[in-house]
PDB file of C-alpha atoms in Angstrom:
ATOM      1  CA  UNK A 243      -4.184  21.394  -2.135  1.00 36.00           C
ATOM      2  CA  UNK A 244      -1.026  22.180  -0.311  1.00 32.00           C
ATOM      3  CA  UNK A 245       2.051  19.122  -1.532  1.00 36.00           C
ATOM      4  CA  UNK A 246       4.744  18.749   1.607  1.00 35.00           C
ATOM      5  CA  UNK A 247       7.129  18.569  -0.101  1.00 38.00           C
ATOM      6  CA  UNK A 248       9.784  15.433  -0.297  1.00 45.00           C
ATOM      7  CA  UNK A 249      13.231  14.894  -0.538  1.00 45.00           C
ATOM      8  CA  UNK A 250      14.536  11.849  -2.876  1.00 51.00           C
ATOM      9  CA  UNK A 251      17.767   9.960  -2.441  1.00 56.00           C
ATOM     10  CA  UNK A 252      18.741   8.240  -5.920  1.00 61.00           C
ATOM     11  CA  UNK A 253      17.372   4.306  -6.634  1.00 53.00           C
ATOM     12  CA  UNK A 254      20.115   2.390  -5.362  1.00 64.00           C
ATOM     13  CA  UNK A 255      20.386  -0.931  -6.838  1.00 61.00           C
ATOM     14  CA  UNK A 256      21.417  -4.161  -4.439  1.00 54.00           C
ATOM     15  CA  UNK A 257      22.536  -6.939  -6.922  1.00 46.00           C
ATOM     16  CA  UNK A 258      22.249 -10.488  -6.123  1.00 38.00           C
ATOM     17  CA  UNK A 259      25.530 -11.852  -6.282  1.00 36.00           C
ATOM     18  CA  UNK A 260      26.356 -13.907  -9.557  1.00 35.00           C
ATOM     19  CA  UNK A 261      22.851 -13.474 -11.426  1.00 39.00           C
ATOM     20  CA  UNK A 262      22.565 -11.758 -14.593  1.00 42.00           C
ATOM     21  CA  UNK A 263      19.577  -9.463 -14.889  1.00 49.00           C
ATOM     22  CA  UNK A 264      17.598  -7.839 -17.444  1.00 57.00           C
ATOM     23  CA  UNK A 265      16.662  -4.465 -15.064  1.00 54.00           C
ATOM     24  CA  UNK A 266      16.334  -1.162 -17.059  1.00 50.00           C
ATOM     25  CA  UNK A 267      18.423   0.654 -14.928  1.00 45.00           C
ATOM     26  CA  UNK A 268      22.010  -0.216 -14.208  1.00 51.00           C
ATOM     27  CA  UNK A 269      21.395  -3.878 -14.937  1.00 75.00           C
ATOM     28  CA  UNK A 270      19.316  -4.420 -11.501  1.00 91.00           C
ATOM     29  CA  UNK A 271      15.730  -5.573 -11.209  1.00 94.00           C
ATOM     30  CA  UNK A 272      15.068  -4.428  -7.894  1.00 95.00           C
ATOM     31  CA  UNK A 273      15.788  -1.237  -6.548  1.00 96.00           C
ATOM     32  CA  UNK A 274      15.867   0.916  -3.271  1.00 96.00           C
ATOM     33  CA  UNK A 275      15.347   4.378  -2.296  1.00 95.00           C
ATOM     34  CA  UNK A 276      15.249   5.936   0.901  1.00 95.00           C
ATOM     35  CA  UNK A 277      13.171   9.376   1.019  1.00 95.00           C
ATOM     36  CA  UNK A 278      14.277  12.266   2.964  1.00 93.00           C
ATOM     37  CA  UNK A 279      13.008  15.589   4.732  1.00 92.00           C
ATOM     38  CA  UNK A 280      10.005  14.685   5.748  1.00 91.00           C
ATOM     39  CA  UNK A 281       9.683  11.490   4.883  1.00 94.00           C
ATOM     40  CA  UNK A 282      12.783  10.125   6.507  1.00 94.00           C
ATOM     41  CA  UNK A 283      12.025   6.679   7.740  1.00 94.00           C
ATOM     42  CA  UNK A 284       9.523   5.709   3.973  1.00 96.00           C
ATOM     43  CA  UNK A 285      11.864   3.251   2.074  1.00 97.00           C
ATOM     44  CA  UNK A 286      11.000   2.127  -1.252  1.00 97.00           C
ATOM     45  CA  UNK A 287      12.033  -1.791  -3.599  1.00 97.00           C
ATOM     46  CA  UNK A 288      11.216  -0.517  -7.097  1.00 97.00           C
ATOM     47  CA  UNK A 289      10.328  -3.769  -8.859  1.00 96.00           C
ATOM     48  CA  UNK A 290      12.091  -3.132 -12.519  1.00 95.00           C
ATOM     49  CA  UNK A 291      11.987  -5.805 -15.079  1.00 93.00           C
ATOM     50  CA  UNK A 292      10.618  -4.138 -18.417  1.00 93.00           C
ATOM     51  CA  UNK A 293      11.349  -6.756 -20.884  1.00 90.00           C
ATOM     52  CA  UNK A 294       9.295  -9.448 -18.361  1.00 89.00           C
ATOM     53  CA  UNK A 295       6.495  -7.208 -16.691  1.00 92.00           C
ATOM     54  CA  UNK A 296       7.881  -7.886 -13.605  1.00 94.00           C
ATOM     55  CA  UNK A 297       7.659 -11.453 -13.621  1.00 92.00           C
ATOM     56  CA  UNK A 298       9.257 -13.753 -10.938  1.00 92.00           C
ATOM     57  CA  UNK A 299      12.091 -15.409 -12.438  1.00 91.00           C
ATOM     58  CA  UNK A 300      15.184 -16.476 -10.543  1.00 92.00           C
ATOM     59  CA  UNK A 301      17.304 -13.324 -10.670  1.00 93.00           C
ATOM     60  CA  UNK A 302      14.397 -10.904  -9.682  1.00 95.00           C
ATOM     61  CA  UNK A 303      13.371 -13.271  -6.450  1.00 94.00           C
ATOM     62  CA  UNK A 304      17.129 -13.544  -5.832  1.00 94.00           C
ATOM     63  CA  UNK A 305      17.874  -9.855  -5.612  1.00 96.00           C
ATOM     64  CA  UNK A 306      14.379  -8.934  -3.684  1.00 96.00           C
ATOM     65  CA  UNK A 307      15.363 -11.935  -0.774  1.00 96.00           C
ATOM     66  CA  UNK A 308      18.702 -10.017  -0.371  1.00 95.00           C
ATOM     67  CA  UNK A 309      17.264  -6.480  -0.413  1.00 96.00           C
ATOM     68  CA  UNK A 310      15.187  -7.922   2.399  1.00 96.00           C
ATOM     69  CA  UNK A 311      17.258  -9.076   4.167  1.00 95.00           C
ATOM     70  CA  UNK A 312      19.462  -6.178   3.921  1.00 95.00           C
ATOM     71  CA  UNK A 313      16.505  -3.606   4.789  1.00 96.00           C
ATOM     72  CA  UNK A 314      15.374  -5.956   7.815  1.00 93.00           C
ATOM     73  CA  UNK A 315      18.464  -5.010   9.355  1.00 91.00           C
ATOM     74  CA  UNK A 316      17.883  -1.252   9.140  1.00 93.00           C
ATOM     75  CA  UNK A 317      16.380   0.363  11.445  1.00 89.00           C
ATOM     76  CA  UNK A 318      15.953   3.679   9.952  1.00 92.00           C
ATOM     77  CA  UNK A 319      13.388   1.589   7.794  1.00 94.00           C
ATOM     78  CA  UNK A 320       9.681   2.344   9.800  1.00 94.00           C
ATOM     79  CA  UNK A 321       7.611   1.801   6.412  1.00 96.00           C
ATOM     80  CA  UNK A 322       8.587  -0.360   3.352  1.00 97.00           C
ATOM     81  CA  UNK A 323       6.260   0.284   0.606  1.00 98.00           C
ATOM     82  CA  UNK A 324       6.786  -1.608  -2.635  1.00 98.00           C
ATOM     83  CA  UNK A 325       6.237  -0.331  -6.402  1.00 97.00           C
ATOM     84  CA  UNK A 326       6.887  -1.322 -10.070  1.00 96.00           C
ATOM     85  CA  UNK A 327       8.694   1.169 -12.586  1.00 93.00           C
ATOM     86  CA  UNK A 328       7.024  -0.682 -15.254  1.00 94.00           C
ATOM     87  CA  UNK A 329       4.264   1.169 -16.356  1.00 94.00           C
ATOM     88  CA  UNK A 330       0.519  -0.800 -16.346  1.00 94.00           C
ATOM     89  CA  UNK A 331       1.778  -3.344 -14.423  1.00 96.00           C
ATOM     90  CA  UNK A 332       2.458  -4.361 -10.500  1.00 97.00           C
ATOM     91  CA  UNK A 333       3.821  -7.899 -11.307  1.00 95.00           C
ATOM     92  CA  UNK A 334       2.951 -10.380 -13.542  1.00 92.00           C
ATOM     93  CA  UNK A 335       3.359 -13.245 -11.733  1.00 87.00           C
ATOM     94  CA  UNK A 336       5.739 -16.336 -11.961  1.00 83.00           C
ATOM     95  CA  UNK A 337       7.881 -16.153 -15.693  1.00 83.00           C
ATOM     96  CA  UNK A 338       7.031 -19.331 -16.965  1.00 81.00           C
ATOM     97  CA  UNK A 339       9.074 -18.904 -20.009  1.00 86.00           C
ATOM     98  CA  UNK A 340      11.981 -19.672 -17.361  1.00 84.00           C
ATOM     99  CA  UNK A 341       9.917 -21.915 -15.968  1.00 82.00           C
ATOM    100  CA  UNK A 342       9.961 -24.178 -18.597  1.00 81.00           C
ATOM    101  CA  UNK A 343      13.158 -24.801 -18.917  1.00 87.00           C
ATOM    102  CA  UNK A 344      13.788 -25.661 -15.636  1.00 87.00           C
ATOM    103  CA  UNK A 345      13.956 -29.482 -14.306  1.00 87.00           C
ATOM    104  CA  UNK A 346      10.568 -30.833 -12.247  1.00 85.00           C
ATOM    105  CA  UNK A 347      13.243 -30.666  -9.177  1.00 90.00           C
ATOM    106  CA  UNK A 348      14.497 -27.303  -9.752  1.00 87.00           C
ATOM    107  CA  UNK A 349      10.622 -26.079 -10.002  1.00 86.00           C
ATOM    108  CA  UNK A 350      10.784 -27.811  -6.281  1.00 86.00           C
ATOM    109  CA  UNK A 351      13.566 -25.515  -5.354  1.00 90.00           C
ATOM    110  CA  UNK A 352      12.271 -22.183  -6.784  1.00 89.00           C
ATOM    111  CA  UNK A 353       8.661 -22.601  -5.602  1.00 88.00           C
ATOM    112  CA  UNK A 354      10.381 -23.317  -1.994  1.00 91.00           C
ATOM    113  CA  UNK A 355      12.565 -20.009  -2.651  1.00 92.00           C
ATOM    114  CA  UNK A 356       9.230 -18.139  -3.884  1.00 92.00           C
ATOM    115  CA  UNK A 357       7.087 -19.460  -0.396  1.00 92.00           C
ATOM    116  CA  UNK A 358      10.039 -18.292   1.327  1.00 93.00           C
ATOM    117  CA  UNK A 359      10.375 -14.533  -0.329  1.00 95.00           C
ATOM    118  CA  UNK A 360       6.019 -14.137   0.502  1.00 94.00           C
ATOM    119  CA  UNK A 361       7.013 -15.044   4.091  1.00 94.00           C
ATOM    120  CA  UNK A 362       9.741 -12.808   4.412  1.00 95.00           C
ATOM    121  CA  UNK A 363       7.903  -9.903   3.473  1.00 95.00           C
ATOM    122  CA  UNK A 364       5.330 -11.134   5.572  1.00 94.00           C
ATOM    123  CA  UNK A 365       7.356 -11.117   8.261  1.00 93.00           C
ATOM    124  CA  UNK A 366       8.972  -7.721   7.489  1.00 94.00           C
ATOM    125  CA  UNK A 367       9.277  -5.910  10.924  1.00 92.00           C
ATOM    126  CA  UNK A 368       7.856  -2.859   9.798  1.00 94.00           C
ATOM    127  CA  UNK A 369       4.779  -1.728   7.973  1.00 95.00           C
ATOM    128  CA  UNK A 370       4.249  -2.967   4.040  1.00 96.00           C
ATOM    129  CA  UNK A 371       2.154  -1.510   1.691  1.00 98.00           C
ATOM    130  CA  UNK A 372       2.269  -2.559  -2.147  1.00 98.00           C
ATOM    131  CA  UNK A 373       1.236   0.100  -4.928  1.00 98.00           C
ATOM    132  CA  UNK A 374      -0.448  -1.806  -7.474  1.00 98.00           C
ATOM    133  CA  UNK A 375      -0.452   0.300 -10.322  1.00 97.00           C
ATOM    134  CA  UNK A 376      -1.328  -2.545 -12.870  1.00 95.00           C
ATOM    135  CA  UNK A 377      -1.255  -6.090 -13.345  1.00 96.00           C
ATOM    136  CA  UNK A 378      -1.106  -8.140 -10.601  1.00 96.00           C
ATOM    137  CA  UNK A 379      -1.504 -11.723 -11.355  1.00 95.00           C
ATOM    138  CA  UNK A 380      -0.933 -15.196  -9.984  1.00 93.00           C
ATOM    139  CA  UNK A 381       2.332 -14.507  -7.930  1.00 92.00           C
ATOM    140  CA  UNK A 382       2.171 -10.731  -8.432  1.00 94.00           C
ATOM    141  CA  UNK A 383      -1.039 -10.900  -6.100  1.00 96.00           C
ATOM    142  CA  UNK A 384       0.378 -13.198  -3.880  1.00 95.00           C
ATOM    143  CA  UNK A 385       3.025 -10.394  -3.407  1.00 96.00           C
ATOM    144  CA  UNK A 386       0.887  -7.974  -2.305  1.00 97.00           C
ATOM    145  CA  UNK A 387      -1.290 -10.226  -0.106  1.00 97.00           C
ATOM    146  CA  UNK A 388       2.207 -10.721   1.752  1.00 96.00           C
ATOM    147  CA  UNK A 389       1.863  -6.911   2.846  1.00 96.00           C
ATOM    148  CA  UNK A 390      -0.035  -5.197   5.105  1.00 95.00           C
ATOM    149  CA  UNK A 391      -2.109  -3.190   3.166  1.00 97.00           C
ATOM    150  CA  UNK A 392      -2.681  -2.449  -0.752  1.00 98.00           C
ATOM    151  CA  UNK A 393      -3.637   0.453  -2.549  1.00 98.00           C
ATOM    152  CA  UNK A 394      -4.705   0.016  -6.214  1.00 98.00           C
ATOM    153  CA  UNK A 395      -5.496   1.907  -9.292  1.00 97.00           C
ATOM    154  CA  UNK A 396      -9.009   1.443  -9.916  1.00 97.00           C
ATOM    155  CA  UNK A 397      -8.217   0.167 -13.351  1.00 95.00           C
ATOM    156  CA  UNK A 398      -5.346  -2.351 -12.129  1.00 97.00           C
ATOM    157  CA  UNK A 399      -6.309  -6.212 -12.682  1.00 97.00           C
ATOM    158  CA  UNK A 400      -5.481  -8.774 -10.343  1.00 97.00           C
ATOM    159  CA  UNK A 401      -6.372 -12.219  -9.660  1.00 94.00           C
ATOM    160  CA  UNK A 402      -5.397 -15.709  -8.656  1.00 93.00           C
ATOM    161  CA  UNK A 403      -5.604 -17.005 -11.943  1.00 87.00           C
ATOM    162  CA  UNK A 404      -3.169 -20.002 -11.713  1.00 85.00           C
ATOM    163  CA  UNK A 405      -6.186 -22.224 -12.142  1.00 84.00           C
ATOM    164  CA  UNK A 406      -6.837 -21.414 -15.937  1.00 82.00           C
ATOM    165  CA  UNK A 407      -3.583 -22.571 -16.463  1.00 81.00           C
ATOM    166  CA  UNK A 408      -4.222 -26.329 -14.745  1.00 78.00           C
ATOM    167  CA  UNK A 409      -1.939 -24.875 -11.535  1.00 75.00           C
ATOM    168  CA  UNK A 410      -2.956 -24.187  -7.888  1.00 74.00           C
ATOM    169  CA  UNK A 411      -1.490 -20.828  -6.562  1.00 80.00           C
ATOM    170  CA  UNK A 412       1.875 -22.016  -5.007  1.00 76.00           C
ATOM    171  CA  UNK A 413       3.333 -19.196  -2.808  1.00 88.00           C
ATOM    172  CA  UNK A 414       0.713 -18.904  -0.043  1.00 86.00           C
ATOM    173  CA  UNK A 415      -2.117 -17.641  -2.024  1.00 88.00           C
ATOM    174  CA  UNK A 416      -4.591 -20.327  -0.825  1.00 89.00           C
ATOM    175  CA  UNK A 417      -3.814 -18.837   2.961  1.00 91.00           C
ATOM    176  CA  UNK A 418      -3.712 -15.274   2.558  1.00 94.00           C
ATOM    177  CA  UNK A 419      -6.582 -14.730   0.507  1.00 95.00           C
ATOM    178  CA  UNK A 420      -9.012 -16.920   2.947  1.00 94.00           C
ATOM    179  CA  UNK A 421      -7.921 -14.751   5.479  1.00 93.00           C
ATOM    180  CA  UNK A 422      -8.541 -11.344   3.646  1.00 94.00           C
ATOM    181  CA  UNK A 423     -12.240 -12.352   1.971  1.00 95.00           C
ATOM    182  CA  UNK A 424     -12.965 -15.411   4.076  1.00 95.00           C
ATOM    183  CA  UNK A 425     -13.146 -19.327   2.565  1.00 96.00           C
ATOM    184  CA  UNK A 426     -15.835 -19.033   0.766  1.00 97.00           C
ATOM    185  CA  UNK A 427     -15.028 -16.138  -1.584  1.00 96.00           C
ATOM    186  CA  UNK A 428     -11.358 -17.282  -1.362  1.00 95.00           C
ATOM    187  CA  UNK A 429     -12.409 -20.434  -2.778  1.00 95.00           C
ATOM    188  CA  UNK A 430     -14.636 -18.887  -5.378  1.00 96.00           C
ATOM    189  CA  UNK A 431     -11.955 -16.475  -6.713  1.00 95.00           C
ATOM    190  CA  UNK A 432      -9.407 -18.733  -6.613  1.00 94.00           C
ATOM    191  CA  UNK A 433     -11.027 -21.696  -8.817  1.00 94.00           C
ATOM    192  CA  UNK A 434     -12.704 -19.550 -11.060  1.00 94.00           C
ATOM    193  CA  UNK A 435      -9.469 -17.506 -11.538  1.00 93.00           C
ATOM    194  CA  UNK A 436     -11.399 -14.709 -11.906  1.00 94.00           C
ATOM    195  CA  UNK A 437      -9.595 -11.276 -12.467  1.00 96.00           C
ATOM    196  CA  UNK A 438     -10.983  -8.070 -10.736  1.00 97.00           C
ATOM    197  CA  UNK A 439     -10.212  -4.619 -11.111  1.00 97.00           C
ATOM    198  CA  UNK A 440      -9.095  -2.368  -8.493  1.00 97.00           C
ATOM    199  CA  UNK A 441     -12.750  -0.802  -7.965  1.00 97.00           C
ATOM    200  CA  UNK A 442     -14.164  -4.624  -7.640  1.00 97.00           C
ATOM    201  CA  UNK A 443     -11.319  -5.663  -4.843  1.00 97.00           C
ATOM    202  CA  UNK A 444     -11.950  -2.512  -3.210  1.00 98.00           C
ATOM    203  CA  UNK A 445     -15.734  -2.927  -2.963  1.00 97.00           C
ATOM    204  CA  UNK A 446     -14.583  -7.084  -2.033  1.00 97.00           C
ATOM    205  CA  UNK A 447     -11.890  -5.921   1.160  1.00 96.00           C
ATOM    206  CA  UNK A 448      -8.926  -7.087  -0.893  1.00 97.00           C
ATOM    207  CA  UNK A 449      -7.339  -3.629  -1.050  1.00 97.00           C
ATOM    208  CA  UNK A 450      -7.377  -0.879   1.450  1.00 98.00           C
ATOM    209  CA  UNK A 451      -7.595   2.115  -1.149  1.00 98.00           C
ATOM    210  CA  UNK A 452      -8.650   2.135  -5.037  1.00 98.00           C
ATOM    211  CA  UNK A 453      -8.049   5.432  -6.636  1.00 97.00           C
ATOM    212  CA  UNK A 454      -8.361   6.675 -10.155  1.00 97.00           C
ATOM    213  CA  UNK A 455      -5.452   6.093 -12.644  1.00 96.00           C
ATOM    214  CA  UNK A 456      -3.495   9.375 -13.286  1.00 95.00           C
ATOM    215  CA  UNK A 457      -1.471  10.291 -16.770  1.00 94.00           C
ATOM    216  CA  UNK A 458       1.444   9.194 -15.527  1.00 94.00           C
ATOM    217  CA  UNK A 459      -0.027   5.695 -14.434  1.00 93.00           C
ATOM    218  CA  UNK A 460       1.232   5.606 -11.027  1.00 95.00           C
ATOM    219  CA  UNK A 461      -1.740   7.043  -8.907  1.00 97.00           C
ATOM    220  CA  UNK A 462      -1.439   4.056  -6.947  1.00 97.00           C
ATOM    221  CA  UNK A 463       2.272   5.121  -5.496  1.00 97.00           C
ATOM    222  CA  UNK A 464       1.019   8.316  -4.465  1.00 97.00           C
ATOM    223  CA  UNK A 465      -1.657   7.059  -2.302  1.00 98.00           C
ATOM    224  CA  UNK A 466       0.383   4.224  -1.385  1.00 98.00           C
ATOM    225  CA  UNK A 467       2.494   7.030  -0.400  1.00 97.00           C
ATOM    226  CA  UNK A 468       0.456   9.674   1.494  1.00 97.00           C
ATOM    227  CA  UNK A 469      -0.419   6.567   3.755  1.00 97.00           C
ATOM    228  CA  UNK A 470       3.230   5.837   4.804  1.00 96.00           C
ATOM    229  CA  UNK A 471       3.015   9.309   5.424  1.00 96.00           C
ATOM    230  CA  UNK A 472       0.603   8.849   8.060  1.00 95.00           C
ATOM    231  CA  UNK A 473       1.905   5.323   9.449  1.00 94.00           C
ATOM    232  CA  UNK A 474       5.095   7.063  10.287  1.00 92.00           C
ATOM    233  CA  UNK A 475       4.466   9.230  13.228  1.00 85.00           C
ATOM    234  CA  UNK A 476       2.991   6.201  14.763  1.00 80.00           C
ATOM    235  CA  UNK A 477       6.461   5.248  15.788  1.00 64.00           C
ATOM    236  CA  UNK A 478       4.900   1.494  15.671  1.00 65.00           C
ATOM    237  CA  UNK A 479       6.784  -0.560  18.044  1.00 62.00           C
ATOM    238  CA  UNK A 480       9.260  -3.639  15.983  1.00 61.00           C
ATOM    239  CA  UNK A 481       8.615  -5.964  18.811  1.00 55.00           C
ATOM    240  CA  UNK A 482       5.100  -5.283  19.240  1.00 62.00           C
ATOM    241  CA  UNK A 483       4.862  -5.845  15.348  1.00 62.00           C
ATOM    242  CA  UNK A 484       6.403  -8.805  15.083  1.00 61.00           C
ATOM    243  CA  UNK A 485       4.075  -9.992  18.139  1.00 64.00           C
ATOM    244  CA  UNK A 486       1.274  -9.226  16.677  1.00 65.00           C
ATOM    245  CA  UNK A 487       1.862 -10.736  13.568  1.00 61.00           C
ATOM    246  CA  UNK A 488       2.989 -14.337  15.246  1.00 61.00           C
ATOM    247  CA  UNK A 489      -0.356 -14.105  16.716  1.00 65.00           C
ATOM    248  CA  UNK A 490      -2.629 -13.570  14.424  1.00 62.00           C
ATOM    249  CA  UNK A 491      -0.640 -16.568  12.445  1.00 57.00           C
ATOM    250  CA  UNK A 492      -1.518 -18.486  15.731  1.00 58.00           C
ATOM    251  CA  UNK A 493      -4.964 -17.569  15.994  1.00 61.00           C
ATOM    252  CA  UNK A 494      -3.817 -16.459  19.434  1.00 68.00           C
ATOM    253  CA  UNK A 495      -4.095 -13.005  21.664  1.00 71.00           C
ATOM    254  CA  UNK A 496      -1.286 -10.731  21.076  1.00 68.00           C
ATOM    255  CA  UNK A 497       0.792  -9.666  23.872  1.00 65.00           C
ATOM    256  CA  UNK A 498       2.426  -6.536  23.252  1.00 59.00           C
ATOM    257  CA  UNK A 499       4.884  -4.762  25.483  1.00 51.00           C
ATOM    258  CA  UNK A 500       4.344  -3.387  28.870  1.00 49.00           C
ATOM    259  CA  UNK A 501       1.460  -5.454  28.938  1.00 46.00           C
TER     260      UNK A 501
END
C-alpha cells in the first residue's frame, strides 16, 4: 500500500496562564501541531499528562479551553482531530485525587468549567474526530462524545462508569449518549456503568471506526487520521457547520447557505 506522505510541524505547547502542569513535554499538558504538505488544514491537541493518564484536573481543562479558543479563531484549521501521547489510554476521566481536595463549591465551579470545555468542542466550527487509543472513561468518553466522530482501537475500553462510583456523569454524558444509541441503551449503559471495548461500541454505533491495535499502540490516530484526510477536500462550509449543528441541538431543519 502506497503512504502519501506527510509533513509535521513540531508539538507546540499553548500554556494556560498561571497553572502549573505535570505535561511530559516542556511542562504542557496539551499540545498542538499543525501538519503540512498534504495535509495542510489537519490540526492536532495532543492530550499529555503521563503521571495522571490524562485525567481532567484543573490545569489540563484550563490549557485545552484556551487552545480552543485559540484554534477557533484559525481558519487554516478545516479538521481538529484530538489524541493522547500517553500510551493505552485516551483519557481517564475526571482526577479525583484533585477532586478531593477541592471545596463542595469549587466542585460547582469546575464541573461548570468541565460542561463548558464538552460544549466548546462541541461547538468547534470545524470537523472533530477523537482517536481513542485506550482508556476512555467517565469524562474521557464524554470527550469524545463532544466530537463528531470516533475511531477506536478495538481493544480500547470506554464507558460511563460514574455510576459505580455513587456519581451521575456530569459533563453532558446523559445527552450525548441518548442521542448516539438512543434512551434506552443510553440508560442501560449509563446505570450499569458498563465498560465496552472498541469492537463492542463499534458493533453498538458509538464509534465510527474500530481497528486493530498496532505495536506502537496508536492504530487509532492513524485511522483517525486517514479520515481527516478525506474530510478535507470537502471544503465543509463554517457557517453551514455551525447551522447544522444549532439545529440538530434544536430538533429543527437546518438551513444552510444559498438555500
Amino acid at each position: 500500500m502506497l503512504r502519501v506522505l506527510c509533513l509535521l510541524r513540531p508539538w507546540r505547547p499553548l500554556r494556560a496562564r498561571g497553572c502549573a502542569s505535570d505535561g511530559a513535554a516542556g511542562g504542557s499538558e496539551i499540545q498542538v501541531r499543525a501538519l503540512a504538505g498534504p495535509d495542510q488544514g489537519i490540526t492536532e491537541i495532543l492530550m499529555n499528562r503521563p503521571r495522571a493518564r490524562n485525567a481532567l484536573g484543573n490545569v489540563f481543562v484550563s490549557e485545552l479551553l484556551e487552545t480552543l479558543a485559540q484554534l477557533r479563531e484559525d481558519r487554516q484549521v478545516r479538521v481538529l482531530l484530538f489524541r493522547s501521547g500517553v500510551k493505552g489510554v485516551f483519557c481517564a476521566g475526571a482526577d479525583l485525587k484533585e477532586r478531593e481536595q477541592m471545596s463542595e463549591a469549587e466542585v460547582g465551579v469546575f464541573v461548570q468549567r468541565l460542561r463548558g470545555l464538552m460544549n466548546d468542542i462541541a461547538a468547534f466550527p470545524a470537523p472533530t474526530i477523537a482517536a481513542m487509543d485506550g482508556f476512555a472513561l467517565g469524562g474521557g468518553l464524554e470527550l469524545a462524545l463532544a466530537c463528531d466522530l470516533r475511531v477506536a482501537a478495538s481493544s480500547a475500553i470506554m464507558g460511563l462508569i460514574e455510576t459505580t462510583r455513587g456519581l451521575l456523569p456530569g459533563a453532558g454524558g446523559t445527552q450525548r449518549l441518548p442521542r448516539c444509541l438512543g434512551v434506552a441503551l443510553a440508560k442501560e449503559l449509563i446505570f450499569t456503568g458498563r465498560r465496552l471495548s472498541g469492537t463492542e461500541a463499534h458493533a453498538l454505533g458509538l464509534v465510527n471506526h474500530a481497528v486493530a491495535q498496532n505495536k506502537e499502540g496508536d492504530a487509532a490516530y492513524h485511522r483517525a487520521r486517514a479520515l481527516a484526510q478525506e474530510i478535507l477536500p470537502q471544503n465543509i462550509p463554517t457557517r453551514d457547520r455551525l447551522e447544522g449543528m444549532a439545529a440538530f441541538r434544536e430538533k429543527r431543519p437546518p438551513t444552510f447557505v444559498g438555500e
